[in-house]
Coordinates of C-alpha atoms in Angstrom, one line a residue:
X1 CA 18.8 19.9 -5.4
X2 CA 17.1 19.0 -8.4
X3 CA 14.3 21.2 -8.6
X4 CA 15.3 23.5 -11.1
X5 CA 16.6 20.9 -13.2
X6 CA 12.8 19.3 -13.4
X7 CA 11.0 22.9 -13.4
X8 CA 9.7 22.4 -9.7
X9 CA 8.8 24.5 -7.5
X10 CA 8.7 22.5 -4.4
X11 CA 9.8 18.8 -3.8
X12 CA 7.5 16.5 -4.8
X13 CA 7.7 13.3 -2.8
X14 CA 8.0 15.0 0.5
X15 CA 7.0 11.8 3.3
X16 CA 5.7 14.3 5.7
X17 CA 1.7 15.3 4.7
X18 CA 1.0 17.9 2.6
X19 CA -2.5 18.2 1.6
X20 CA -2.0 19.9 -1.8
X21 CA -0.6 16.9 -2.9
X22 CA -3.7 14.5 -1.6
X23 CA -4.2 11.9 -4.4
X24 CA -7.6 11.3 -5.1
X25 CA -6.9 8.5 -7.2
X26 CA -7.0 4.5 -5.8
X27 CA -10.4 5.6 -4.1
X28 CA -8.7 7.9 -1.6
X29 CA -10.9 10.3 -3.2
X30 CA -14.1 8.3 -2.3
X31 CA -13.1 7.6 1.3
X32 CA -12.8 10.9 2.0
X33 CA -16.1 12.3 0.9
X34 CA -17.4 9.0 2.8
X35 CA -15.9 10.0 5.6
X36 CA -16.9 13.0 5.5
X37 CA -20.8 12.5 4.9
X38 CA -20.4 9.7 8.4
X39 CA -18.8 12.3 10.6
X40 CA -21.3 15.4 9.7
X41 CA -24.1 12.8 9.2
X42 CA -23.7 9.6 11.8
X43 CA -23.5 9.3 15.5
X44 CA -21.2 5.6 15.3
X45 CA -17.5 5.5 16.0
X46 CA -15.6 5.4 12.4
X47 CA -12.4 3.4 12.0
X48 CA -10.2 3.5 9.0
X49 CA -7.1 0.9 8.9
X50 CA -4.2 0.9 6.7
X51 CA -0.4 -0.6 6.8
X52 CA 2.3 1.6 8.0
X53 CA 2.7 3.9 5.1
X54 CA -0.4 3.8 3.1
X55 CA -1.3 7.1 3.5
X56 CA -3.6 7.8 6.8
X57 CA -2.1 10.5 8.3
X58 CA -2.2 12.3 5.2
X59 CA -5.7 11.4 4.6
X60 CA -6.4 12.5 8.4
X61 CA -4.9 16.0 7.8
X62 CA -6.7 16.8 4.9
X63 CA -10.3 15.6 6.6
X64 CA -9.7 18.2 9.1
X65 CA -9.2 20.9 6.1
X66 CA -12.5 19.4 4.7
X67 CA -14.8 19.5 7.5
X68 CA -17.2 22.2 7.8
X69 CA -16.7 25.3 9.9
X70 CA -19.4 24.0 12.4
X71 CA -17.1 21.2 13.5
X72 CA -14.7 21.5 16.3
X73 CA -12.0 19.3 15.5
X74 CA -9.7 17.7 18.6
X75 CA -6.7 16.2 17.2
X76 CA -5.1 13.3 19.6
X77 CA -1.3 12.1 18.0
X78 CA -0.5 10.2 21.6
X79 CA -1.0 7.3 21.4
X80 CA 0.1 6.0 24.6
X81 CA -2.5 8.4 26.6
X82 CA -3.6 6.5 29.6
X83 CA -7.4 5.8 30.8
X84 CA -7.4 9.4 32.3
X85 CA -5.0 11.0 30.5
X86 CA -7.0 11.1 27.8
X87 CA -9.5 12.9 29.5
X88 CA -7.6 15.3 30.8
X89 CA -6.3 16.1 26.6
X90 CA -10.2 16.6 25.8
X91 CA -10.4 19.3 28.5
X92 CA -7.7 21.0 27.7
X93 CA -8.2 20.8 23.6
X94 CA -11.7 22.0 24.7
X95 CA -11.0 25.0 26.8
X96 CA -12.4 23.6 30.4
X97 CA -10.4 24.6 33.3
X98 CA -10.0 22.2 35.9
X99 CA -9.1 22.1 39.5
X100 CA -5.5 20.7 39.8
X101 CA -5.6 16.5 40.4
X102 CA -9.3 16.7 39.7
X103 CA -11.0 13.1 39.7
X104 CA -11.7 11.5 36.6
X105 CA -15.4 11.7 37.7
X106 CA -15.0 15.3 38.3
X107 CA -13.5 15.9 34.4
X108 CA -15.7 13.5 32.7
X109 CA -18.8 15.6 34.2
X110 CA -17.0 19.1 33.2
X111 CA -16.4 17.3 29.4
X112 CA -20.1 16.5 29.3
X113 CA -21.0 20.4 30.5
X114 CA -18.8 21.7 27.7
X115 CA -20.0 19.4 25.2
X116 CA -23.8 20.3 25.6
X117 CA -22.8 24.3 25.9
X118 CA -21.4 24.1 22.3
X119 CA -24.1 21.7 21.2
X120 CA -26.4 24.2 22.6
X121 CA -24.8 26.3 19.8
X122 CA -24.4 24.5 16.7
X123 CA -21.1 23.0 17.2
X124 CA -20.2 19.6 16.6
X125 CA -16.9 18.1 18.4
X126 CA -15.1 15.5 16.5
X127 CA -12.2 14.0 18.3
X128 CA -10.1 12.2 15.2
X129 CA -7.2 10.0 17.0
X130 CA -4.2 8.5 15.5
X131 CA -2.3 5.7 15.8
X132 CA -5.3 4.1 17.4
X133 CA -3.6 0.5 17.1
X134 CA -0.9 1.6 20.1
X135 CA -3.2 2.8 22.2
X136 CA -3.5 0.7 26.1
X137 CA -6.5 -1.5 26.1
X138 CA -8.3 0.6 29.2
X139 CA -8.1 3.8 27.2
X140 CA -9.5 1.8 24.5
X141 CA -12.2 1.0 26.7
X142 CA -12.7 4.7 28.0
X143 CA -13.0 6.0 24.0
X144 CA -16.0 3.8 24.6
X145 CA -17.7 5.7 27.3
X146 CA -17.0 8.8 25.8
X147 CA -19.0 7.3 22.8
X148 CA -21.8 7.3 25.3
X149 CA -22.0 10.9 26.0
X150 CA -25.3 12.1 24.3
X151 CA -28.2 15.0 24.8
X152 CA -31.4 14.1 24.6
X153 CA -31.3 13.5 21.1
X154 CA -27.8 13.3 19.8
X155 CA -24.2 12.3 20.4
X156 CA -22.1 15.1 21.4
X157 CA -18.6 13.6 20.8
X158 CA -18.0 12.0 17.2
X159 CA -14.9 9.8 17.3
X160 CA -12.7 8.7 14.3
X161 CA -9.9 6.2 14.9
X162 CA -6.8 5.8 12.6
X163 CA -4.9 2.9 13.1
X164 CA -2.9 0.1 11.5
X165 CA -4.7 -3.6 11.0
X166 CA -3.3 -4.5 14.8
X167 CA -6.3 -2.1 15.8
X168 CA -8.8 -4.2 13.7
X169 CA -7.1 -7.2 15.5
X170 CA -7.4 -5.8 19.3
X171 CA -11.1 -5.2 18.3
X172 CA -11.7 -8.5 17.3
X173 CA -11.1 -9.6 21.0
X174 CA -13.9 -10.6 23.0
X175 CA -13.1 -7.8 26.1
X176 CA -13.8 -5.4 22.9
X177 CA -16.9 -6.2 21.9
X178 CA -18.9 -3.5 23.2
X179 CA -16.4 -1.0 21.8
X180 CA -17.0 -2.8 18.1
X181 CA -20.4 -2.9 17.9
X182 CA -20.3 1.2 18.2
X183 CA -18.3 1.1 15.2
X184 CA -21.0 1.9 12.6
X185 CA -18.4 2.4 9.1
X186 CA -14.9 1.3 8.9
X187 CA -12.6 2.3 6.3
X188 CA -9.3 0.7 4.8
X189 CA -7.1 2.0 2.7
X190 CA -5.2 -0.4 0.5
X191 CA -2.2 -0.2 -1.4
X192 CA -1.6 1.0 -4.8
X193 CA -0.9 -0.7 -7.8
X194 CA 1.0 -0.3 -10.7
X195 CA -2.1 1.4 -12.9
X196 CA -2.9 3.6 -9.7
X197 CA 1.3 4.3 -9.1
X198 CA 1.6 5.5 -12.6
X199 CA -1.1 8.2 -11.5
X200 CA 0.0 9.1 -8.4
X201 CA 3.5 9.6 -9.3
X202 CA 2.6 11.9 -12.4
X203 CA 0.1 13.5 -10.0
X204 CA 2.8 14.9 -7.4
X205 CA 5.5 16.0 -9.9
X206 CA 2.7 17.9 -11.7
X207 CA 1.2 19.5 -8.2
X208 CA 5.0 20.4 -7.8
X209 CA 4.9 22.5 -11.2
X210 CA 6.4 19.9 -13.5
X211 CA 4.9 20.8 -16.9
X212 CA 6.9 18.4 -19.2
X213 CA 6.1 14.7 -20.2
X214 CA 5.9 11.4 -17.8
X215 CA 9.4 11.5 -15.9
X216 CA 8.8 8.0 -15.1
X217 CA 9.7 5.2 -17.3
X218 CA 7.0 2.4 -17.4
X219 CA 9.9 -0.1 -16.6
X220 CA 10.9 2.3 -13.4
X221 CA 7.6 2.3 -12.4
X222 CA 6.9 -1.4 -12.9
X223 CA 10.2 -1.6 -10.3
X224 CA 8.7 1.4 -7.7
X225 CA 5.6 -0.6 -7.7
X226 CA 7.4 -3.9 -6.8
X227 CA 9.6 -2.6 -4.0
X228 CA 7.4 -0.5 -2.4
X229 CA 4.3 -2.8 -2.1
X230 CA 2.3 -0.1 -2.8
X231 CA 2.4 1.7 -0.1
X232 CA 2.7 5.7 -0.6
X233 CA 5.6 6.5 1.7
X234 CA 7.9 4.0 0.0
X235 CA 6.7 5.2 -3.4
X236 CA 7.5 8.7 -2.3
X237 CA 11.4 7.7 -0.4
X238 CA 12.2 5.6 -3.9
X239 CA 10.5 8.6 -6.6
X240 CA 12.6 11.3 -4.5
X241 CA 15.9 9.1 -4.8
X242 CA 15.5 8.2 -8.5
X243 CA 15.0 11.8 -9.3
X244 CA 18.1 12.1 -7.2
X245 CA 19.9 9.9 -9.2
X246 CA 18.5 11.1 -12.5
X247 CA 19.7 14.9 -12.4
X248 CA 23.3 13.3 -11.4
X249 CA 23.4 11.7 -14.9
X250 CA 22.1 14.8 -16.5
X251 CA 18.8 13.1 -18.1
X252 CA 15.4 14.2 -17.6
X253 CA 14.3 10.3 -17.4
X254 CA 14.0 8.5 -14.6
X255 CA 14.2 4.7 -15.8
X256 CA 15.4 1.2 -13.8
X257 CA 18.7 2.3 -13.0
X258 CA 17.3 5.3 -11.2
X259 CA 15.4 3.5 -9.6
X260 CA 18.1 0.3 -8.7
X261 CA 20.1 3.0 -7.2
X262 CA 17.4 4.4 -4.9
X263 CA 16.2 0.8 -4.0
X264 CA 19.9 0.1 -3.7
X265 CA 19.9 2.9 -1.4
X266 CA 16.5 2.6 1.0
X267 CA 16.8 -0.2 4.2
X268 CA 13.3 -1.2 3.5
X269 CA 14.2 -3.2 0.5
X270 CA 14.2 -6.8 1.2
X271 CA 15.0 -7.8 -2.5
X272 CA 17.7 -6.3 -4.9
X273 CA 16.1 -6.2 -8.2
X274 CA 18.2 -9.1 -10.5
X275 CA 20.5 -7.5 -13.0
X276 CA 21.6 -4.3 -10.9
X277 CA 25.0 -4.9 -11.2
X278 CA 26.1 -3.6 -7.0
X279 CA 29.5 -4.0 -6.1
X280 CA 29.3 -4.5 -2.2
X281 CA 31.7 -1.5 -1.2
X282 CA 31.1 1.7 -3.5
X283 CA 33.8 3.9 -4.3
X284 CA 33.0 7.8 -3.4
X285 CA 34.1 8.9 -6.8
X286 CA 31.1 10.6 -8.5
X287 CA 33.6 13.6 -9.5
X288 CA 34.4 16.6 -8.5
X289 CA 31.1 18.6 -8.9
X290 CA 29.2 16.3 -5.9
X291 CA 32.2 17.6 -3.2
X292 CA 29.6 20.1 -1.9
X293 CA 27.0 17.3 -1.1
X294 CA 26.7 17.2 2.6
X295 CA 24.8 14.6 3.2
X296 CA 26.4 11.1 3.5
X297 CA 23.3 9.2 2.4
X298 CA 22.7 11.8 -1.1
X299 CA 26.3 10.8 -1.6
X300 CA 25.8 7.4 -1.5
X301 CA 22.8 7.2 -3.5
X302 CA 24.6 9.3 -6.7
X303 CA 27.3 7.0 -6.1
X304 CA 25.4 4.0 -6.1
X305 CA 23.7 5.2 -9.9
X306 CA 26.9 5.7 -11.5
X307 CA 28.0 2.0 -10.7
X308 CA 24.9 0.9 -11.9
X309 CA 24.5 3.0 -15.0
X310 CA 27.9 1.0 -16.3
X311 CA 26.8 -2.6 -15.2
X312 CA 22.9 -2.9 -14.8
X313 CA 21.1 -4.6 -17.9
X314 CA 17.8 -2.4 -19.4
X315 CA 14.8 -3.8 -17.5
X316 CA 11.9 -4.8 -19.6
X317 CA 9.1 -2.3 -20.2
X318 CA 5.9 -3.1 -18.5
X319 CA 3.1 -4.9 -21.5
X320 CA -0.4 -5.2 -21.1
X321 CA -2.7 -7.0 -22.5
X322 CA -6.8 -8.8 -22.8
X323 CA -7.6 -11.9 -21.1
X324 CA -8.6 -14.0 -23.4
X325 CA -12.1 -14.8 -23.4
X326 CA -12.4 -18.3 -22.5
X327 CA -16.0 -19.0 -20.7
X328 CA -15.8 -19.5 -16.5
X329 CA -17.8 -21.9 -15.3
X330 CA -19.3 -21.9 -12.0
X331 CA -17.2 -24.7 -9.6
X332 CA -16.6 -25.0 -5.6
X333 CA -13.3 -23.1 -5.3
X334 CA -10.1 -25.1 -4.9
X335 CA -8.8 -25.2 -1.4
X336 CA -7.1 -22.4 -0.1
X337 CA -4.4 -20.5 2.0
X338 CA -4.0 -17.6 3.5
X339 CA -2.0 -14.9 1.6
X340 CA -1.4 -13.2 -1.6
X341 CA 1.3 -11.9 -4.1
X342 CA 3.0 -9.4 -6.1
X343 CA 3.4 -9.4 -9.4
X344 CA 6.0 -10.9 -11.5
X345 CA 9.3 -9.6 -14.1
X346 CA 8.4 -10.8 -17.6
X347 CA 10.3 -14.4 -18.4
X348 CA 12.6 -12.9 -21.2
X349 CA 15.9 -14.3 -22.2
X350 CA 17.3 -12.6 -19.1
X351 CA 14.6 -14.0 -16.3
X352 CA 17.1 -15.7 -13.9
X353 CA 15.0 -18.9 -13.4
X354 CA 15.2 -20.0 -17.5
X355 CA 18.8 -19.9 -18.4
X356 CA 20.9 -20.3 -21.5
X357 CA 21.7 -24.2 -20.4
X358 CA 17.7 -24.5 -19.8
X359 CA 16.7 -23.3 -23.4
X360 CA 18.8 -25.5 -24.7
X361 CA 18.1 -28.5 -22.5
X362 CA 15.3 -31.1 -24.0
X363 CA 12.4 -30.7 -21.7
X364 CA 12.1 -33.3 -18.9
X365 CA 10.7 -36.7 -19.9
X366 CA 7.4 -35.8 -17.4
X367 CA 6.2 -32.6 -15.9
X368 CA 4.1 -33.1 -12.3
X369 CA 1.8 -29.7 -13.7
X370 CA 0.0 -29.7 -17.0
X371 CA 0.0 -25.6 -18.2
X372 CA -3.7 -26.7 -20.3
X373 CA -4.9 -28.4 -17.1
X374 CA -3.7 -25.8 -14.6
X375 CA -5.1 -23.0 -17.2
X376 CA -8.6 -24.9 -16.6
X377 CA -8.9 -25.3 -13.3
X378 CA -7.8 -21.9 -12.4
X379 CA -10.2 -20.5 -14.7
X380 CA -13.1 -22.2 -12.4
X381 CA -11.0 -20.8 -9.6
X382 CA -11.3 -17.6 -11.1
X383 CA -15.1 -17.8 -11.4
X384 CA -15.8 -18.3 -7.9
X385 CA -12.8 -16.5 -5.8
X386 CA -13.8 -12.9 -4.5
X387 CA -12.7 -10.0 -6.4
X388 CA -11.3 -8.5 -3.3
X389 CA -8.9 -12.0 -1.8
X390 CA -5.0 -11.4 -2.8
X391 CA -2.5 -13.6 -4.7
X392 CA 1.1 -13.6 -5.4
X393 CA 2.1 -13.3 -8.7
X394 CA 4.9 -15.3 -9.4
X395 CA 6.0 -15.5 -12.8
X396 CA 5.2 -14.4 -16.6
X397 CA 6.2 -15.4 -19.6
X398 CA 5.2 -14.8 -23.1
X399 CA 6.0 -16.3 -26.9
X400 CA 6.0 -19.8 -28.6
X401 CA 8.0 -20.7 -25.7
X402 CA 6.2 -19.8 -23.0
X403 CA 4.3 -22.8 -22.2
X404 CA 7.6 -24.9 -22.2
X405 CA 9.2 -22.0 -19.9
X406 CA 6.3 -21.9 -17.6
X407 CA 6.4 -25.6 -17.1
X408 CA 9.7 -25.2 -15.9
X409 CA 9.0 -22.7 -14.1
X410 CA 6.4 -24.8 -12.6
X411 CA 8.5 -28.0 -11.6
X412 CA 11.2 -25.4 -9.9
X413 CA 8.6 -24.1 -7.8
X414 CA 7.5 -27.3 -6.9
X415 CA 10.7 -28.6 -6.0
X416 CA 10.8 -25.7 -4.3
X417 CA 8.3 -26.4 -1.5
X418 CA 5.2 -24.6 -2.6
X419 CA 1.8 -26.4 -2.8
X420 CA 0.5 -27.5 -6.0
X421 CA -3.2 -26.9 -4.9
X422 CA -2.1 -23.5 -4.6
X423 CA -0.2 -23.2 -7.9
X424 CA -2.3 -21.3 -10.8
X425 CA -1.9 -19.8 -14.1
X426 CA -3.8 -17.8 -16.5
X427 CA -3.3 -16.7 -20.4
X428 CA -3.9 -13.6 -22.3
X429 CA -3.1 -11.7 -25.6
X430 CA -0.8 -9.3 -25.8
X431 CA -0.6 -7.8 -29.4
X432 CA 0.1 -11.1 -31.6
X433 CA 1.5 -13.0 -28.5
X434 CA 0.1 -15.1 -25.8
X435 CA 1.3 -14.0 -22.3
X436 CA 1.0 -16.6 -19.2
X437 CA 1.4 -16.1 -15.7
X438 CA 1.9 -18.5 -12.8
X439 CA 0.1 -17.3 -9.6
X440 CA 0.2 -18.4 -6.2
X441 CA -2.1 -18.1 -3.5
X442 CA -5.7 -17.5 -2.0
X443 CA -6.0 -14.9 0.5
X444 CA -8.1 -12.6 2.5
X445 CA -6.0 -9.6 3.0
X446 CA -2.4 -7.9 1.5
X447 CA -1.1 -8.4 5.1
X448 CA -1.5 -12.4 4.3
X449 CA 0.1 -12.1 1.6
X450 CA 2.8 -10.2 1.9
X451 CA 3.7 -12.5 4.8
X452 CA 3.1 -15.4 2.3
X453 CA 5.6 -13.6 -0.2
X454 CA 8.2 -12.8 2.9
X455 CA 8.5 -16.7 3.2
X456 CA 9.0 -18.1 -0.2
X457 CA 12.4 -19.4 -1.0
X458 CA 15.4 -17.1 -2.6
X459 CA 15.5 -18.8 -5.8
X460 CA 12.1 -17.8 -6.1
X461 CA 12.2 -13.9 -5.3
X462 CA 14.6 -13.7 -8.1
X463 CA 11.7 -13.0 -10.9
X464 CA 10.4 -10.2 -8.1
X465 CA 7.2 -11.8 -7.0
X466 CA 4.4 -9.3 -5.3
X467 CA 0.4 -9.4 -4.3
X468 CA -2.1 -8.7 -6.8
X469 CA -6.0 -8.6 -5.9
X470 CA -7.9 -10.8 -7.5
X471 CA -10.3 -8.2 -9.4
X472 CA -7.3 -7.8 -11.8
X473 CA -7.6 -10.5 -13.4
X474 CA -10.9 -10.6 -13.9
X475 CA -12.2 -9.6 -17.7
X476 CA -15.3 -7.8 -16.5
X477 CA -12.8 -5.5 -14.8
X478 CA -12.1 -4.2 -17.4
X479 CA -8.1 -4.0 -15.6
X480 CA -5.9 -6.3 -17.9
X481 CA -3.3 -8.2 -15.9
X482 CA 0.9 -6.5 -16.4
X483 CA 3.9 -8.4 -16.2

């Protein structure tokens, strides 16, 4: 529908895989050449893990473009295969023809004929399987064995297992150990953020033959990169609904009301962005032009944007800046949870958690959090944590008032229920202004976190909250921290 009015020639944010628009940004570029040199170069089993929607499938699809001509690739999509099942979809991917209700002993022995005879001629069978994590615990077990089928010399059945972190979780079981220690690399592929989103989405609107400037708003994105988490297949449903919502105003911008209105408009958002302005029953009046729309949920969407376009308030654009350079000394890290965040909406006169009535309040008589103390010790934090642990970020704030609104910020969340030990902050320069931030959180994995973020309290999701990695604020990174 809104092709022509961008200059595309195809849809951009399509969710199904389609490997001209592989983005080799966010080191998806670098896994797959990795992958690629372990398949055509190792004999281990390779895993690579991701969350639902990170991009696997579509990194699976394009490896099988990528491999060389030598390789026989054997694609398995069923997960659910039993022990000798699975066999059975070898031998038919393969070619072999097998007497009807033929033993398992009978097809493994046929496999291992067929294997060697296009050994024997230069081939090289790779059996790539998806959606490993669903797969029963005795095929599990069976990919194993197959594992074990060799010629004198050298495997003759490469396996590559996609799955989501439950697979890294089954493997960690102790009836699994065998299988594991055949797993010679392992992959994961993490979500994007905000510096990485700007890419991608400029990326696919540009492999779609979009030839203008950035269609994407820093303030949309900042929003995109909230909601979604980071994961691709959310960034793609919201990007194809804000364009959506863009052509019905006419503009050629996609900014935060675009994007309210597809968030408004996609199940998997947990929290509305503040300020959006949604009545809870939309009318269908979008005018008469939209009458030809068939589809009930297009309909809702434009009508969601035209609400919002009266009511929502701008949101703010997304500022970077430098840490500044204070000196980390080398301490024993602060005790520690398990989770990380997301990244916080700027405290401006707007943030929901500093109102009129709080600006105007004196501050209270005593504060249970120092901001100079807490800037210290997480600065020794900072020296010691990982760069690759997770926190949520919670809240920012930035002017002559920002220490005196991060301290109230500070005493909310504590009355709140979080953990003072696990309350940070940090401090950097943006232009002539210092910006702080209020973190939360020490964890091993984005899965931690986000079920760390899932469980904070409402008032506190009001300033969007989401997990950062650790790295980013880091000054050696060279990657400033963003509201």
């Amino acid at each position: 529908m809104y092709l022509e009015h961008y200059g595309l020639t195809e849809a951009p944010f399509r969710i199904t895989p389609h490997t001209d628009f592989f983005f080799s940004g966010a080191n998806r570029g670098a896994t797959l050449e990795a992958l690629l040199y372990a398949i055509t170069h190792d004999e281990g089993i390779v895993k690579i893990s991701g969350e639902v929607g990170s991009g696997k499938t579509m990194l699976c699809r394009v490896l099988m473009e990528r491999l060389p001509s030598n390789v026989v690739i054997v694609y398995l999509a069923n997960p659910s295969l039993s022990r000798d099942d699975i066999l059975y979809a070898l031998s038919d991917e393969l070619g072999i023809e097998l007497p009807e209700h033929s033993r398992s002993g009978i097809v493994m022995r046929a496999l291992q004929e067929k294997l060697l005879e296009l050994y024997a001629t230069g081939k090289q069978v790779v059996v790539l399987i998806d959606e490993a994590h669903a797969m029963p615990m005795e095929t599990l077990e069976e990919i194993r064995l197959l594992s074990n089928l060799e010629s004198n010399r050298h495997k003759l059945l490469q396996l590559v297992l996609f799955g989501q972190p439950e697979l890294d979780t089954t493997l960690r079981r102790s009836d699994m150990r065998q299988l594991r220690e055949r797993i010679t690399h392992n992959f994961r592929l993490e979500p994007l953020i905000r510096e990485d989103i700007t890419q991608y989405l400029d990326f696919r609107m540009r492999a779609a033959g979009y030839r203008g400037p950035n269609v994407f708003a820093p303030a949309a994105i900042k929003l995109i990169a909230q909601t979604s988490l980071g994961l691709t297949r959310r960034i793609n449903i919201l990007a194809d609904k804000a364009l959506l919502a863009s052509y019905a105003a006419g503009t050629h911008q996609v900014g935060p009301k675009q994007v309210r209105a597809a968030i408004k408009d996609s199940e998997f958002s947990s929290v509305q962005p503040t300020g959006s302005g949604f009545p809870v029953g939309l009318g269908w009046a979008i005018g008469g032009a939209l009458v030809t729309l068939a589809v009930i949920g297009v309909w809702n969407l434009l009508a969601q944007f035209k609400e919002i376009t009266s009511t929502a308030k701008p949101a703010d654009q997304s500022m970077a800046g430098e840490l500044l350079a204070a000196p980390l000394s080398a301490a024993a890290p602060q005790q520690t949870s398990h989770g990380a965040g997301q990244e916080a909406q700027p405290a401006t006169d707007s943030s929901p958690l500093v109102t009129a009535s709080d600006k105007a309040a004196p501050p209270p008589a005593t504060h249970p959090i120092s901001v100079d103390k807490l800037l210290a010790d997480s600065r020794l934090w900072l020296a010691t944590v990982p760069d690759n642990h997770w926190f949520l970020q919670l809240y920012t704030a930035d002017g002559r008032a920002a220490p005196e609104l991060v301290e109230r910020y500070l005493s909310k969340a504590l009355k709140s229920g979080l953990e003072p030990a696990q309350l940070r902050a940090y401090r950097y320069q943006k232009g002539n202004l210092d910006r702080y931030g209020v973190i939360y959180g020490d964890y091993v994995s984005h899965s931690d976190a986000v079920t760390i973020l899932n469980t904070l309290p409402d008032e506190l999701k009001r300033t969007r909250p989401y997990p950062r990695q650790t790295v980013r604020l880091k000054p050696e990174s060279n990657n400033e921290p963003s509201s």
